[in-house]
Amino acid sequence: MDENGTSQHIVRREKGLVKNKENKTPKDEKVQLKREVSLIGGISLIVGTMIGSGIFVSPKGVMRNAGSLGVGFLIWLGCGVLATFGALSYAEVGTMIPKSGGEFPILLEAFGPIPAYLFAWTSTVVLKPSSLALLSLTFAKYALAPAYNIECSEPSDLAVKFTAVAVILIVIFINCASVKLSTQFLTVFSFGKVLSLLIIIIGGIVMLAQGHTQYFENAFDGEAPGVREVALGFYQGLWAFDGWNQLNYVIEELKNPYVNLPRAVIAAMALVTGLYMLTNVAYFTTMSMQELLASPAVAATFGDTVLGVMVWVIPVFVCWSVFGTCLGSCFTAGRISYVAAREGHFTKVLAMLHAKRMTPAPAVLLNGFLAILMVIPNDFDTLIDYFSFSMWIFHGSTCAALLYFRYKLPDHPRPVKVPIFIPIIVCIAAVCLVMAPIIDDPKIHYLFAFMFIMSGLAFYFPFVHYKARSKKLRTFNIFLQKLLFVTLPDEVEEND
């Protein structure tokens, strides 16, 4: 009997001892991810992950590189269009290969196990946990600020870290408890994010109605940006749109994915792009370009002018927005290591689901555990910036996979088929976004980031390619399986 079989039967027997209210043993239920994410839930996942703290705190990266207000708005619009093109390209390959895990199953089918493994390795170990850690720290700073402002002091590092860890634990609990509960929370927080931006937009409309249009005059006056500045402006703006690919991570849990995936993508991208454009218009009803660039928190500066005694709602909005993003980030992050483990690329315990709740609890817990470890030092922000450029390597590779499938599998069924120029534009943009920061400011950190990505091969060849097995790891997996009350999905059992 293999390592998973022994413990699996133990879990099966324990599951059979659970009685319902009539003191009867429930019928065996197929162990698999359930399709509990509706169209509204899918839209909420994309919107909730994309709208974070950036649009409230500091959208000035685009304007600094644009050189003028008019060019800045064109770059914001261009970022929305490019993100939409990327999301539509993902919708095509996602409906061709309807598996959770985002880029992983697409890269696996197109280019083989090594690129797929390197994506899973980089995302699981660095990108997703660091994102959750930074978001939780941002939440903690804004949540604690009102209490410390009374004493005219800054929150202590210890208080910020404890609060950040508490946020991560809450997010882990929600995501482990129920997929349906997670999507309900995401819907509530996404609605709150949209409402908060609408309040800012309405404030801007009132200011426009009162004649505050002076900062829009001669909108294109200023030094015209070069190719480098435009590329860096796009790089900054696309950070605000990060999360457009989140629904591909949960395709197996999406109801009627062939219909709901493209609908959710189009609705979410149109909504977020429109909100971002109008929010930026609202900001410039109260401040000039120079004032916006000098502001440490743009939404707070706007609130001081427009909201009056209601200015306190800005930090509340930021906390609300960031918590929702934490929830969505953790929700999708667990699916990467889950699917990778299901394909045999990670240890099998990460491919297991909770025997009753049908959530990928081990994968979610791993993401949360790594995020907590990254909260402790609280001095890795710069390094993560250098790692983050690598995400566009995988975005570009995924759109290149779409082009490869068009050539290699021209007759394969495509429930969604986008015009060919869309993935081509995304591929070109990905190359520019990867190369722009390196050319603009070449530093050894980029080499370290690349070396870390490639270091995943040191684990791939012995444990995935040559299938090396450790008796201690087998014992540890069995222990975790019993402790967490998890078991392999039925389709994995059949293939093992």
Coordinates of C-alpha atoms in Angstrom, one line a residue:
M1 CA 0.0 0.0 0.0
D2 CA 1.4 3.4 -0.9
E3 CA 2.0 6.4 1.3
N4 CA -1.3 8.1 0.5
G5 CA -3.4 5.0 0.5
T6 CA -2.7 4.1 4.1
S7 CA -3.6 7.4 5.6
Q8 CA -6.4 7.9 3.1
H9 CA -8.3 4.8 4.3
I10 CA -7.9 6.1 7.9
V11 CA -9.5 9.4 6.9
R12 CA -12.3 7.5 5.1
R13 CA -13.0 5.4 8.2
E14 CA -13.0 8.5 10.4
K15 CA -15.3 10.3 8.0
G16 CA -17.7 7.3 8.2
L17 CA -18.0 7.8 11.9
V18 CA -19.5 11.2 11.6
K19 CA -23.2 11.0 12.3
N20 CA -26.0 13.4 11.1
K21 CA -28.9 14.6 13.3
E22 CA -30.8 11.4 12.8
N23 CA -27.7 9.5 14.0
K24 CA -27.2 7.9 10.6
T25 CA -24.0 7.7 8.7
P26 CA -24.1 10.1 5.7
K27 CA -23.7 8.7 2.2
D28 CA -20.3 8.9 0.7
E29 CA -19.8 12.2 -1.1
K30 CA -17.5 12.5 -4.1
V31 CA -14.3 14.3 -2.9
Q32 CA -13.7 17.1 -5.4
L33 CA -13.8 20.9 -5.7
K34 CA -17.4 22.0 -5.9
R35 CA -18.8 24.5 -8.4
E36 CA -19.9 27.1 -5.9
V37 CA -18.6 30.3 -7.6
S38 CA -21.5 32.0 -9.4
L39 CA -21.2 34.8 -12.0
I40 CA -21.6 37.4 -9.3
G41 CA -19.0 35.6 -7.2
G42 CA -16.6 35.5 -10.2
I43 CA -17.0 39.2 -10.8
S44 CA -16.5 39.9 -7.1
L45 CA -13.3 37.8 -7.1
I46 CA -11.8 39.8 -9.9
V47 CA -13.0 43.2 -8.7
G48 CA -12.2 42.4 -5.1
T49 CA -8.6 41.4 -5.9
M50 CA -7.9 44.2 -8.3
I51 CA -9.1 47.1 -6.2
G52 CA -6.6 47.3 -3.4
S53 CA -5.0 50.2 -1.5
G54 CA -3.2 51.7 -4.5
I55 CA -6.1 53.7 -6.0
F56 CA -6.7 55.3 -2.6
V57 CA -3.2 55.9 -1.5
S58 CA -0.9 56.7 -4.3
P59 CA -1.9 56.6 -8.0
K60 CA 0.8 59.1 -8.8
G61 CA 3.3 56.7 -10.4
V62 CA 1.5 57.0 -13.7
M63 CA 1.3 60.8 -13.6
R64 CA 4.9 61.2 -12.7
N65 CA 6.0 59.4 -15.8
A66 CA 3.3 60.9 -18.1
G67 CA 4.4 64.5 -17.9
S68 CA 0.9 65.9 -18.3
L69 CA -2.6 65.2 -17.2
G70 CA -3.9 64.3 -20.6
V71 CA -1.2 61.7 -21.3
G72 CA -1.7 60.3 -17.8
F73 CA -5.3 59.7 -18.4
L74 CA -4.4 58.0 -21.7
I75 CA -2.0 55.7 -19.9
W76 CA -4.6 54.8 -17.3
L77 CA -7.0 54.0 -20.1
G78 CA -4.3 52.0 -21.9
C79 CA -3.6 50.0 -18.8
G80 CA -7.3 49.1 -18.5
V81 CA -7.4 48.0 -22.2
L82 CA -4.2 46.0 -21.8
A83 CA -5.4 44.3 -18.7
T84 CA -8.7 43.5 -20.4
F85 CA -6.8 42.1 -23.4
G86 CA -4.8 39.9 -21.0
A87 CA -8.0 38.7 -19.2
L88 CA -9.7 37.9 -22.5
S89 CA -6.7 35.9 -23.7
Y90 CA -6.8 34.0 -20.4
A91 CA -10.5 33.4 -21.0
E92 CA -9.8 31.6 -24.3
V93 CA -7.1 29.3 -22.9
G94 CA -9.0 28.9 -19.7
T95 CA -12.0 27.5 -21.5
M96 CA -9.8 25.4 -23.7
I97 CA -8.1 23.9 -20.6
P98 CA -10.8 24.3 -17.9
K99 CA -8.5 23.5 -14.9
S100 CA -7.8 25.6 -11.9
G101 CA -4.4 26.9 -11.1
G102 CA -4.2 29.9 -13.4
E103 CA -1.1 29.8 -15.6
F104 CA 0.1 26.4 -14.3
P105 CA -2.1 24.0 -16.4
I106 CA -1.8 26.2 -19.5
L107 CA 2.0 26.3 -19.3
L108 CA 2.0 22.5 -18.6
E109 CA 0.0 21.7 -21.7
A110 CA 1.8 24.1 -24.0
F111 CA 5.5 24.0 -23.0
G112 CA 5.8 21.1 -20.6
P113 CA 6.5 20.5 -16.9
I114 CA 9.5 22.7 -16.4
P115 CA 8.0 26.2 -17.1
A116 CA 4.8 25.1 -15.2
Y117 CA 6.9 24.0 -12.2
L118 CA 8.9 27.2 -12.2
F119 CA 5.7 29.2 -12.2
A120 CA 4.2 27.2 -9.3
W121 CA 7.5 27.4 -7.4
T122 CA 7.9 31.2 -7.7
S123 CA 4.2 31.9 -7.0
T124 CA 3.9 29.5 -4.1
V125 CA 7.2 30.4 -2.3
V126 CA 7.5 34.1 -3.0
L127 CA 4.9 36.0 -5.0
K128 CA 1.6 35.0 -3.4
P129 CA 2.8 34.8 0.2
S130 CA 4.6 38.1 -0.1
S131 CA 1.6 39.8 -1.6
L132 CA -0.6 38.6 1.3
A133 CA 2.0 39.7 3.8
L134 CA 2.3 43.2 2.3
L135 CA -1.4 43.6 2.1
S136 CA -1.9 42.5 5.8
L137 CA 0.8 45.0 6.9
T138 CA -0.9 47.8 4.9
F139 CA -4.2 46.9 6.6
A140 CA -2.6 46.9 10.0
K141 CA -1.0 50.3 9.6
Y142 CA -4.3 51.9 8.5
A143 CA -6.4 50.1 11.1
L144 CA -4.1 51.2 14.0
A145 CA -3.5 54.7 12.8
P146 CA -6.6 56.3 14.3
A147 CA -5.8 55.0 17.8
Y148 CA -2.2 56.2 17.6
N149 CA -3.2 59.6 16.1
I150 CA -4.8 60.5 19.4
E151 CA -1.3 60.3 21.0
C152 CA 0.4 61.9 18.0
S153 CA 2.6 58.8 17.5
E154 CA 3.1 56.0 14.9
P155 CA 1.9 52.4 15.6
S156 CA 4.8 50.3 16.9
D157 CA 6.2 47.6 14.7
L158 CA 5.1 44.9 17.1
A159 CA 1.5 46.1 17.1
V160 CA 1.5 46.3 13.3
K161 CA 2.9 42.8 13.0
F162 CA 0.5 41.2 15.5
T163 CA -2.4 42.9 13.7
A164 CA -1.1 41.7 10.3
V165 CA -0.8 38.1 11.6
A166 CA -4.3 38.3 13.0
V167 CA -5.6 39.4 9.6
I168 CA -3.8 36.5 7.9
L169 CA -5.2 34.0 10.4
I170 CA -8.8 35.3 9.8
V171 CA -8.4 35.1 6.0
I172 CA -7.0 31.5 6.3
F173 CA -10.0 30.5 8.5
I174 CA -12.5 31.9 6.1
N175 CA -10.9 30.2 3.1
C176 CA -10.5 26.9 4.8
A177 CA -14.1 26.9 6.2
S178 CA -16.1 27.1 2.9
V179 CA -15.7 28.1 -0.7
K180 CA -19.3 29.4 -0.6
L181 CA -18.6 31.5 2.5
S182 CA -15.4 32.9 0.9
T183 CA -17.2 34.0 -2.2
Q184 CA -20.0 35.6 -0.1
F185 CA -17.4 37.6 1.8
L186 CA -15.7 38.5 -1.4
T187 CA -19.0 39.8 -2.8
V188 CA -19.7 41.9 0.3
F189 CA -16.2 43.4 0.3
S190 CA -16.2 44.0 -3.4
F191 CA -19.5 45.9 -3.1
G192 CA -17.9 48.0 -0.3
K193 CA -14.9 48.8 -2.5
V194 CA -17.1 49.9 -5.4
L195 CA -19.2 52.0 -3.0
S196 CA -16.2 53.7 -1.6
L197 CA -14.9 54.7 -5.0
L198 CA -18.4 55.8 -6.0
I199 CA -18.4 58.2 -2.9
I200 CA -15.1 59.7 -4.2
I201 CA -16.5 59.9 -7.7
I202 CA -19.7 61.6 -6.5
G203 CA -17.6 64.1 -4.6
G204 CA -15.7 64.8 -7.8
I205 CA -18.9 65.3 -9.7
V206 CA -20.1 67.8 -7.1
M207 CA -16.8 69.7 -7.4
L208 CA -17.1 69.7 -11.2
A209 CA -20.7 71.0 -10.9
Q210 CA -19.3 73.8 -8.7
G211 CA -16.9 74.8 -11.5
H212 CA -13.7 73.3 -10.2
T213 CA -12.3 72.5 -13.7
Q214 CA -9.2 74.7 -13.6
Y215 CA -6.8 71.7 -13.4
F216 CA -8.2 70.2 -16.6
E217 CA -7.3 73.2 -18.7
N218 CA -4.4 72.7 -21.1
A219 CA -4.4 69.0 -20.1
F220 CA -1.6 68.1 -22.5
D221 CA 0.7 70.9 -21.6
G222 CA 4.0 69.6 -20.3
E223 CA 7.0 67.7 -21.5
A224 CA 6.1 64.9 -23.9
P225 CA 7.1 61.5 -22.4
G226 CA 9.6 59.3 -24.3
V227 CA 9.2 55.5 -24.9
R228 CA 10.9 54.8 -21.6
E229 CA 8.6 57.0 -19.6
V230 CA 5.5 55.6 -21.2
A231 CA 6.7 52.1 -20.5
L232 CA 7.3 52.9 -16.8
G233 CA 3.9 54.7 -16.6
F234 CA 2.2 51.5 -17.9
Y235 CA 4.3 49.4 -15.4
Q236 CA 3.0 51.6 -12.5
G237 CA -0.6 51.7 -13.8
L238 CA -0.9 47.9 -14.3
W239 CA -0.1 47.4 -10.6
A240 CA -3.5 48.9 -9.9
F241 CA -5.1 46.4 -12.3
D242 CA -3.2 43.4 -11.0
G243 CA -5.6 40.6 -10.4
W244 CA -7.3 40.5 -13.8
N245 CA -6.4 36.8 -14.1
Q246 CA -7.7 35.6 -10.8
L247 CA -10.8 33.8 -12.1
N248 CA -8.5 31.3 -14.0
Y249 CA -7.3 30.1 -10.7
V250 CA -10.7 28.7 -9.7
I251 CA -12.2 27.6 -13.1
E252 CA -13.1 24.2 -11.6
E253 CA -15.2 25.9 -9.0
L254 CA -16.9 28.3 -11.4
K255 CA -20.5 27.5 -12.3
N256 CA -20.9 27.1 -16.1
P257 CA -17.4 28.3 -16.8
Y258 CA -17.7 28.5 -20.6
V259 CA -20.4 31.2 -20.2
N260 CA -19.6 32.8 -16.9
L261 CA -15.8 33.1 -17.4
P262 CA -15.9 35.6 -20.3
R263 CA -18.9 37.4 -18.9
A264 CA -17.3 37.9 -15.5
V265 CA -14.0 39.1 -17.2
I266 CA -15.8 41.6 -19.4
A267 CA -18.0 42.9 -16.6
A268 CA -15.3 43.2 -14.0
M269 CA -12.7 44.8 -16.4
A270 CA -15.2 47.4 -17.7
L271 CA -16.3 48.2 -14.1
V272 CA -12.8 48.6 -12.7
T273 CA -11.5 50.6 -15.7
G274 CA -14.4 53.0 -15.5
L275 CA -14.1 53.4 -11.7
Y276 CA -10.3 54.1 -11.9
M277 CA -10.8 56.7 -14.7
L278 CA -13.5 58.5 -12.9
T279 CA -11.7 58.3 -9.5
N280 CA -8.7 60.0 -11.1
V281 CA -10.9 62.7 -12.6
A282 CA -12.3 63.3 -9.1
Y283 CA -8.9 63.7 -7.6
F284 CA -8.0 66.4 -10.1
T285 CA -11.1 68.5 -9.2
T286 CA -9.3 69.3 -5.9
M287 CA -5.6 69.2 -6.6
S288 CA -3.1 70.1 -9.4
M289 CA -0.6 67.7 -10.9
Q290 CA 2.1 69.1 -8.6
E291 CA -0.1 68.7 -5.5
L292 CA -1.0 65.1 -6.4
L293 CA 2.6 64.2 -6.9
A294 CA 3.5 65.7 -3.5
S295 CA 0.6 64.0 -1.6
P296 CA 1.6 61.0 0.5
A297 CA -2.0 59.6 0.2
V298 CA -4.1 61.1 -2.6
A299 CA -7.5 59.9 -1.3
A300 CA -6.7 61.4 2.1
T301 CA -5.9 64.8 0.5
F302 CA -9.1 64.6 -1.5
G303 CA -11.1 63.8 1.6
D304 CA -9.6 66.7 3.5
T305 CA -11.0 69.1 0.9
V306 CA -14.3 67.4 0.0
L307 CA -15.5 65.2 2.8
G308 CA -15.0 67.5 5.8
V309 CA -15.9 65.9 9.0
M310 CA -16.5 62.6 7.1
V311 CA -12.8 62.4 6.2
W312 CA -12.4 59.5 8.6
V313 CA -14.1 57.3 6.0
I314 CA -10.9 57.2 3.9
P315 CA -8.8 55.0 6.2
V316 CA -11.9 52.9 6.8
F317 CA -12.3 52.5 3.0
V318 CA -8.6 51.5 2.7
C319 CA -8.9 48.9 5.4
W320 CA -12.1 47.5 3.9
S321 CA -10.5 47.4 0.4
V322 CA -7.2 45.8 1.6
F323 CA -9.0 43.1 3.7
G324 CA -11.1 42.1 0.6
T325 CA -7.9 41.9 -1.5
C326 CA -6.3 39.7 1.2
L327 CA -9.3 37.4 1.1
G328 CA -9.2 37.1 -2.7
S329 CA -5.4 36.7 -2.9
C330 CA -5.4 33.9 -0.4
F331 CA -8.5 32.3 -2.1
T332 CA -6.7 32.0 -5.4
A333 CA -3.1 31.4 -4.1
G334 CA -4.1 28.0 -2.5
R335 CA -5.2 26.7 -5.9
I336 CA -1.8 27.0 -7.5
S337 CA 0.0 24.7 -5.1
Y338 CA -3.1 22.5 -5.0
V339 CA -3.2 21.9 -8.7
A340 CA 0.6 21.6 -8.9
A341 CA 0.5 18.9 -6.2
R342 CA -2.3 17.2 -8.0
E343 CA -0.1 16.9 -11.1
G344 CA 2.7 15.4 -9.0
H345 CA 4.9 18.6 -8.9
F346 CA 4.5 19.2 -5.1
T347 CA 4.1 16.9 -2.2
K348 CA 0.8 15.1 -2.3
V349 CA -0.6 16.5 0.9
L350 CA -1.0 19.8 -0.9
A351 CA -3.4 18.2 -3.4
M352 CA -5.8 17.1 -0.6
L353 CA -9.2 18.5 0.3
H354 CA -10.8 18.7 3.6
A355 CA -13.0 15.6 3.8
K356 CA -16.1 17.5 4.9
R357 CA -15.7 21.1 3.7
M358 CA -14.1 20.3 0.3
T359 CA -11.6 23.2 0.5
P360 CA -7.9 22.8 -0.3
A361 CA -7.0 23.4 3.3
P362 CA -3.3 22.3 3.2
A363 CA -2.5 24.6 0.2
V364 CA -4.3 27.5 1.9
L365 CA -2.5 26.9 5.2
L366 CA 0.9 26.8 3.4
N367 CA 0.2 30.2 1.8
G368 CA -0.8 31.7 5.1
F369 CA 2.2 30.1 6.9
L370 CA 4.7 31.6 4.4
A371 CA 3.0 35.0 4.6
I372 CA 3.3 35.0 8.4
L373 CA 7.0 34.2 8.1
M374 CA 7.4 37.2 5.7
V375 CA 5.6 39.5 8.1
I376 CA 8.1 38.9 10.8
P377 CA 11.2 40.7 9.3
N378 CA 9.1 43.4 7.6
D379 CA 12.1 44.6 5.6
F380 CA 11.7 42.7 2.3
D381 CA 9.6 45.2 0.4
T382 CA 12.5 46.2 -2.0
L383 CA 13.4 42.6 -2.9
I384 CA 9.8 41.7 -3.6
D385 CA 9.6 44.6 -6.1
Y386 CA 12.4 43.0 -8.0
F387 CA 10.7 39.6 -7.9
S388 CA 7.3 41.0 -9.1
F389 CA 8.6 41.8 -12.6
S390 CA 8.8 38.1 -13.1
M391 CA 5.0 37.8 -13.0
W392 CA 4.8 39.4 -16.5
I393 CA 7.2 36.7 -17.7
F394 CA 4.5 34.2 -16.9
H395 CA 1.7 36.4 -18.2
G396 CA 3.5 36.8 -21.5
S397 CA 4.3 33.0 -21.6
T398 CA 0.6 32.2 -21.1
C399 CA -0.5 34.4 -24.0
A400 CA 2.3 32.9 -26.1
A401 CA 0.7 29.5 -25.2
L402 CA -2.5 30.8 -26.8
L403 CA -0.7 31.6 -30.0
Y404 CA 1.0 28.2 -29.9
F405 CA -2.4 26.4 -29.5
R406 CA -3.8 28.4 -32.4
Y407 CA -0.9 27.0 -34.6
K408 CA -0.7 23.5 -33.1
L409 CA -4.4 22.8 -32.4
P410 CA -6.3 24.9 -34.9
D411 CA -9.4 22.7 -34.7
H412 CA -9.6 22.3 -31.0
P413 CA -12.9 23.5 -29.5
R414 CA -12.7 27.1 -28.3
P415 CA -15.8 28.2 -26.4
V416 CA -14.2 31.7 -26.3
K417 CA -12.1 32.9 -29.3
V418 CA -10.5 36.3 -29.2
P419 CA -9.1 38.2 -32.3
I420 CA -5.5 37.1 -32.8
F421 CA -4.1 40.7 -32.4
I422 CA -5.1 40.7 -28.7
P423 CA -2.7 38.0 -27.4
I424 CA 0.0 39.4 -29.7
I425 CA -0.3 42.8 -28.1
V426 CA -0.2 41.3 -24.6
C427 CA 3.0 39.3 -25.6
I428 CA 4.7 42.5 -26.9
A429 CA 3.6 44.4 -23.8
A430 CA 4.9 41.7 -21.5
V431 CA 8.4 41.8 -23.1
C432 CA 8.4 45.6 -22.7
L433 CA 7.3 45.4 -19.0
V434 CA 9.9 42.8 -18.2
M435 CA 12.7 44.6 -19.9
A436 CA 11.8 48.2 -19.0
P437 CA 12.7 48.2 -15.3
I438 CA 15.9 46.2 -16.0
I439 CA 17.1 48.6 -18.7
D440 CA 16.0 51.7 -16.7
D441 CA 17.7 50.7 -13.5
P442 CA 19.8 47.6 -13.9
K443 CA 20.6 46.1 -10.4
I444 CA 22.0 42.9 -9.1
H445 CA 18.6 42.2 -7.4
Y446 CA 17.1 41.3 -10.8
L447 CA 19.8 38.6 -11.2
F448 CA 19.1 37.3 -7.7
A449 CA 15.4 37.1 -8.5
F450 CA 16.1 35.2 -11.8
M451 CA 18.5 32.9 -9.9
F452 CA 15.8 32.2 -7.3
I453 CA 13.3 31.3 -10.0
M454 CA 15.8 28.9 -11.7
S455 CA 16.7 27.4 -8.3
G456 CA 13.4 25.6 -8.4
L457 CA 15.1 23.2 -10.8
A458 CA 17.2 21.9 -7.9
F459 CA 13.9 20.5 -6.5
Y460 CA 12.2 19.7 -9.8
F461 CA 14.8 17.2 -11.2
P462 CA 15.2 14.9 -8.1
F463 CA 11.6 15.1 -6.8
V464 CA 9.5 15.5 -9.9
H465 CA 11.5 14.3 -12.9
Y466 CA 13.2 11.4 -11.2
K467 CA 10.4 10.9 -8.5
A468 CA 12.8 10.6 -5.5
R469 CA 10.9 9.6 -2.4
S470 CA 11.7 10.2 1.3
K471 CA 10.4 7.9 4.0
K472 CA 10.4 10.8 6.5
L473 CA 8.4 13.0 4.1
R474 CA 5.9 10.1 3.6
T475 CA 5.5 9.9 7.4
F476 CA 5.1 13.6 7.7
N477 CA 2.4 13.6 5.0
I478 CA 0.5 10.9 6.7
F479 CA 0.7 12.9 10.0
L480 CA -0.6 16.1 8.3
Q481 CA -3.4 14.2 6.6
K482 CA -4.7 12.8 9.9
L483 CA -4.2 16.2 11.6
L484 CA -6.0 18.2 9.0
F485 CA -8.6 15.6 8.2
V486 CA -7.9 15.8 4.5
T487 CA -8.0 13.3 1.6
L488 CA -7.1 13.1 -2.0
P489 CA -9.7 14.1 -4.6
D490 CA -11.3 11.1 -6.3
E491 CA -9.8 11.8 -9.7
V492 CA -6.3 11.8 -8.2
E493 CA -6.9 8.6 -6.4
E494 CA -7.9 7.0 -9.7
N495 CA -4.8 8.1 -11.4
D496 CA -2.3 7.2 -8.6

